[in-house]
Coordinates of C-alpha atoms in Angstrom, one line a residue:
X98 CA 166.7 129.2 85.7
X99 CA 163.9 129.5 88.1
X100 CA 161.4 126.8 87.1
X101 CA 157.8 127.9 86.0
X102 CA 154.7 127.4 88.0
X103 CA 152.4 125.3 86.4
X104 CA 149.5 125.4 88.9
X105 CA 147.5 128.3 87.3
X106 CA 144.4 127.7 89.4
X107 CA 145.6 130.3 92.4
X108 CA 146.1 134.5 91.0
X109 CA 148.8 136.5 93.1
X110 CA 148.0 139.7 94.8
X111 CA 150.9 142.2 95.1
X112 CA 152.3 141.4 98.6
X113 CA 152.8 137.8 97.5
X114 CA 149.3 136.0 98.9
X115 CA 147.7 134.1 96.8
X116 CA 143.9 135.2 95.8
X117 CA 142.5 132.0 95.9
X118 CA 140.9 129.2 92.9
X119 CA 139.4 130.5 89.7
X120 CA 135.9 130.5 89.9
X121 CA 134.6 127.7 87.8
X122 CA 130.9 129.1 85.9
X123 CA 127.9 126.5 86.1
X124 CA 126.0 126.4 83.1
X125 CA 122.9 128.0 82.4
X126 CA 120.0 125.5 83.6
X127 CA 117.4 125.9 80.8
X128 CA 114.0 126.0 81.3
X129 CA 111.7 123.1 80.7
X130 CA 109.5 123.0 77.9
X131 CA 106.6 122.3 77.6
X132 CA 105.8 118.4 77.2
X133 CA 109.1 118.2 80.5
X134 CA 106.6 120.6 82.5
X135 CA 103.3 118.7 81.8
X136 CA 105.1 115.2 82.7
X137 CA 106.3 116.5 85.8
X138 CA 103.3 118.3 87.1
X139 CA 101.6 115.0 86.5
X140 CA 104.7 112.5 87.6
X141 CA 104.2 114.6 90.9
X142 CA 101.1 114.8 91.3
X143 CA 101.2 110.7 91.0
X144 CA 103.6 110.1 93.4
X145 CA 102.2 112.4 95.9
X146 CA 98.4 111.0 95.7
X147 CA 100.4 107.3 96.0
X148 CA 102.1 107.9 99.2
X149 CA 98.8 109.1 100.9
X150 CA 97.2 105.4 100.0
X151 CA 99.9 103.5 100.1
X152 CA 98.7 101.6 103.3
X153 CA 95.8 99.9 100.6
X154 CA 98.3 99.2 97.9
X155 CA 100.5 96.9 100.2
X156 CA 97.6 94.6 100.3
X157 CA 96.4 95.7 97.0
X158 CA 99.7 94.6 95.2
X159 CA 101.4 92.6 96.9
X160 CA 100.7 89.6 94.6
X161 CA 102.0 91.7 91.5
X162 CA 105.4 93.0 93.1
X163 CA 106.1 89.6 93.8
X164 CA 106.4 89.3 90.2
X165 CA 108.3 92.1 88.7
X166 CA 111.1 94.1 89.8
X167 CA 108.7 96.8 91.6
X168 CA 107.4 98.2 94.8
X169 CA 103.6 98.3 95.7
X170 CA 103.7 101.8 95.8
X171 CA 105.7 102.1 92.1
X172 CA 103.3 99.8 90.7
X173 CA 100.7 101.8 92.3
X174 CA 101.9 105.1 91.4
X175 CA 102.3 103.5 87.6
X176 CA 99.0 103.2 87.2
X177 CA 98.0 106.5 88.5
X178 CA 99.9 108.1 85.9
X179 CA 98.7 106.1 82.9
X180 CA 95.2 105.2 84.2
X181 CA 93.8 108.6 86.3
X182 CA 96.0 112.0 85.5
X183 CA 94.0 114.0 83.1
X184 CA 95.1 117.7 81.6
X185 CA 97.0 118.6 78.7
X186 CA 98.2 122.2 79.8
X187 CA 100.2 122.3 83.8
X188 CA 97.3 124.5 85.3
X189 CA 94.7 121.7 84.6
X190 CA 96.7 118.4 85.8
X191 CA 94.5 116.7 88.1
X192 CA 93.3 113.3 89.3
X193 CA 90.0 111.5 88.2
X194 CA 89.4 109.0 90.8
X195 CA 86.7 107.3 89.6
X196 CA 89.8 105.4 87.1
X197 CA 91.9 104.8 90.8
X198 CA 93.3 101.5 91.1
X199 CA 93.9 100.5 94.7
X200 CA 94.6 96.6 93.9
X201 CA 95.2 94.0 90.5
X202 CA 93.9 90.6 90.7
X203 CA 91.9 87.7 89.3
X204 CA 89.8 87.1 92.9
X205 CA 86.0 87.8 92.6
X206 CA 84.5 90.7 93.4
X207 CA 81.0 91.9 95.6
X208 CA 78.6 93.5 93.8
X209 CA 76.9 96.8 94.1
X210 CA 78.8 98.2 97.3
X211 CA 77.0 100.2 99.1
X212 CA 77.7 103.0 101.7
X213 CA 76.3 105.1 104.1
X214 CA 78.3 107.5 105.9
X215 CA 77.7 109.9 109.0
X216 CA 79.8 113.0 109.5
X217 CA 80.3 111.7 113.1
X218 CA 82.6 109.0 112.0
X219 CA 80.6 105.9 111.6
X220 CA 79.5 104.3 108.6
X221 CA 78.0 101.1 107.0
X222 CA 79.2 99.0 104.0
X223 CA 76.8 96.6 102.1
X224 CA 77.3 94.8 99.4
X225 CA 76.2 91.6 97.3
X226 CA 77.8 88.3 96.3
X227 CA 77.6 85.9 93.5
X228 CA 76.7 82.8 95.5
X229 CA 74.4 84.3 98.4
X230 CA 75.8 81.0 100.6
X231 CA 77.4 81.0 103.6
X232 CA 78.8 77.6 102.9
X233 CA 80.4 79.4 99.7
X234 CA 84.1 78.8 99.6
X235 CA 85.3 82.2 99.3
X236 CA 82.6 83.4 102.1
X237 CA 85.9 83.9 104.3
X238 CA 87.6 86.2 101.8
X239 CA 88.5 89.9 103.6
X240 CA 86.9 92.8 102.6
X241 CA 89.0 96.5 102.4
X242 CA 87.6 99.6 102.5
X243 CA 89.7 102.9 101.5
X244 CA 87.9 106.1 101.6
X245 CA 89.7 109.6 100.9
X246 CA 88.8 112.6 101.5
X247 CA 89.4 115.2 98.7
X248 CA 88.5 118.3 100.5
X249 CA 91.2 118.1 103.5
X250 CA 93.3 115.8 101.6
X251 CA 93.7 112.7 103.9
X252 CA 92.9 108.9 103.9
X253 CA 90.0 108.8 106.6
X254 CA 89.6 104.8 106.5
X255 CA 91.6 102.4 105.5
X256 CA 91.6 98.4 106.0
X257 CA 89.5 95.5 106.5
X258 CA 86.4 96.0 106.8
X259 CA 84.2 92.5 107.2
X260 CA 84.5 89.3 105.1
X261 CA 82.9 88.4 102.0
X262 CA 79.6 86.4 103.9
X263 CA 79.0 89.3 106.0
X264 CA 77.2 91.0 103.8
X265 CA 77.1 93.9 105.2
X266 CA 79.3 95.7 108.2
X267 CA 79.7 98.8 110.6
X268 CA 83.0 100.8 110.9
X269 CA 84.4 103.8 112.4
X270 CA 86.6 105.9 110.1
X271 CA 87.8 110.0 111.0
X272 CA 85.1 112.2 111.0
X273 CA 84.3 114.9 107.9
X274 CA 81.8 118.1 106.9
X275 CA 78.9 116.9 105.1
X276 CA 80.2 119.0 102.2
X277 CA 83.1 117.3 101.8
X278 CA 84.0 115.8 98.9
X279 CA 85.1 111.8 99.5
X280 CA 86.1 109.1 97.2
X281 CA 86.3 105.0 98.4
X282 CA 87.2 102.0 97.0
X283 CA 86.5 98.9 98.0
X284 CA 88.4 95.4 97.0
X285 CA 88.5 91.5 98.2
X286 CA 91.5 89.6 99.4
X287 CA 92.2 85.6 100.3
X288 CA 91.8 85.1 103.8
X289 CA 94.8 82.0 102.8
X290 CA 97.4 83.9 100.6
X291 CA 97.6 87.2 98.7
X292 CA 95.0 86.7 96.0
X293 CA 92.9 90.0 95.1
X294 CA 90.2 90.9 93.4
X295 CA 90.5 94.3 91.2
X296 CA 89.3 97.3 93.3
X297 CA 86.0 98.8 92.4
X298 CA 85.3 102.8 93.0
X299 CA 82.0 102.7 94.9
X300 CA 80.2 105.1 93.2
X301 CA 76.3 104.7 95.4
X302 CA 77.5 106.8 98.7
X303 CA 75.0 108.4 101.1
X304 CA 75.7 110.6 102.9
X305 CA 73.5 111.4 106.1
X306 CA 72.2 114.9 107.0
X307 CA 73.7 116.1 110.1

């Protein structure tokens, strides 16, 4: 008795050759509803702001990755999404800025950061601290300066800008339209370990007529 082919993968054509493996079907992806969408267009839209700053959060969170089982950029892309995504429906998902954090820490802050900013690419920080001493022993501290700009969607300047006794400091940074619409952030770090303040959104910018 001729034995029985078990192998039933492979079909015959007449002549004898075989036809080749049985397609196998893929499921049907579904669509994702609604609430899947929404976290996505949001999740995304984290992630991708993140990666564009992420040169701040390595200094910004260093001391707080240290900590837990997470990246800079995870812990700043986590607060992103819990802190600064607004929109219920896809179509509106965007980012308020304002609620931004560039760094986490207990280190004190300047007050009332002020900016002025030329189209050319030059601009000036001030701000204020809470012991108006040079002597002060956090007058050493680094100051960092991120500022983004909306409108072309890129990272025109960011680093250290001055130290804490400075009080106030000149920088180059990319150049932009007077139009443009720019958000900056400015935070304090130890100038002896990686202590940081929390980052404040500097809200009094002026901008000077071209």
């Amino acid at each position: 008795m001729k034995r029985k082919n078990k192998k039933k993968a492979y079909g015959w054509s007449l002549i004898g050759f075989p036809l080749g493996k049985k397609r196998i079907r893929k499921p049907l992806l579904k669509d994702p509803t609604e609430v899947q969408a929404l976290h996505r267009a949001k999740f995304g839209l984290a992630t991708s702001f993140a990666s564009k700053i992420k040169e701040a959060a390595q200094i910004g969170f260093t001391q707080g990755s240290k900590k837990k089982p997470y990246t800079c950029l995870n812990m700043l892309t986590a607060i992103i999404l819990k802190y600064a995504i607004v929109g219920s429906m896809v179509e509106d998902v965007s980012l308020y800025y304002p609620t931004v954090a560039v760094s986490s820490g207990c280190r004190d802050h300047v007050l009332r950061p002020l900016l002025r900013l030329e189209p050319t690419g030059t601009g000036e920080l001030e701000w204020e601290i809470y012991v108006p001493d040079p002597q002060f022993a956090d007058s050493a501290d680094q100051i960092y300066l991120l500022i983004y700009n909306e409108t072309k969607d890129e990272v025109i300047h960011s680093g250290y800008a001055g130290q804490r006794s400075d009080l106030k400091v000149k920088f180059e940074m990319v150049p932009f339209e007077y139009n443009d619409a720019l958000h900056c952030w400015v935070f304090v770090k130890s100038c002896t370990n990686d202590d940081v303040s929390n980052s404040s959104y500097v809200h009094n910018v002026i901008i000077a007529l071209s």
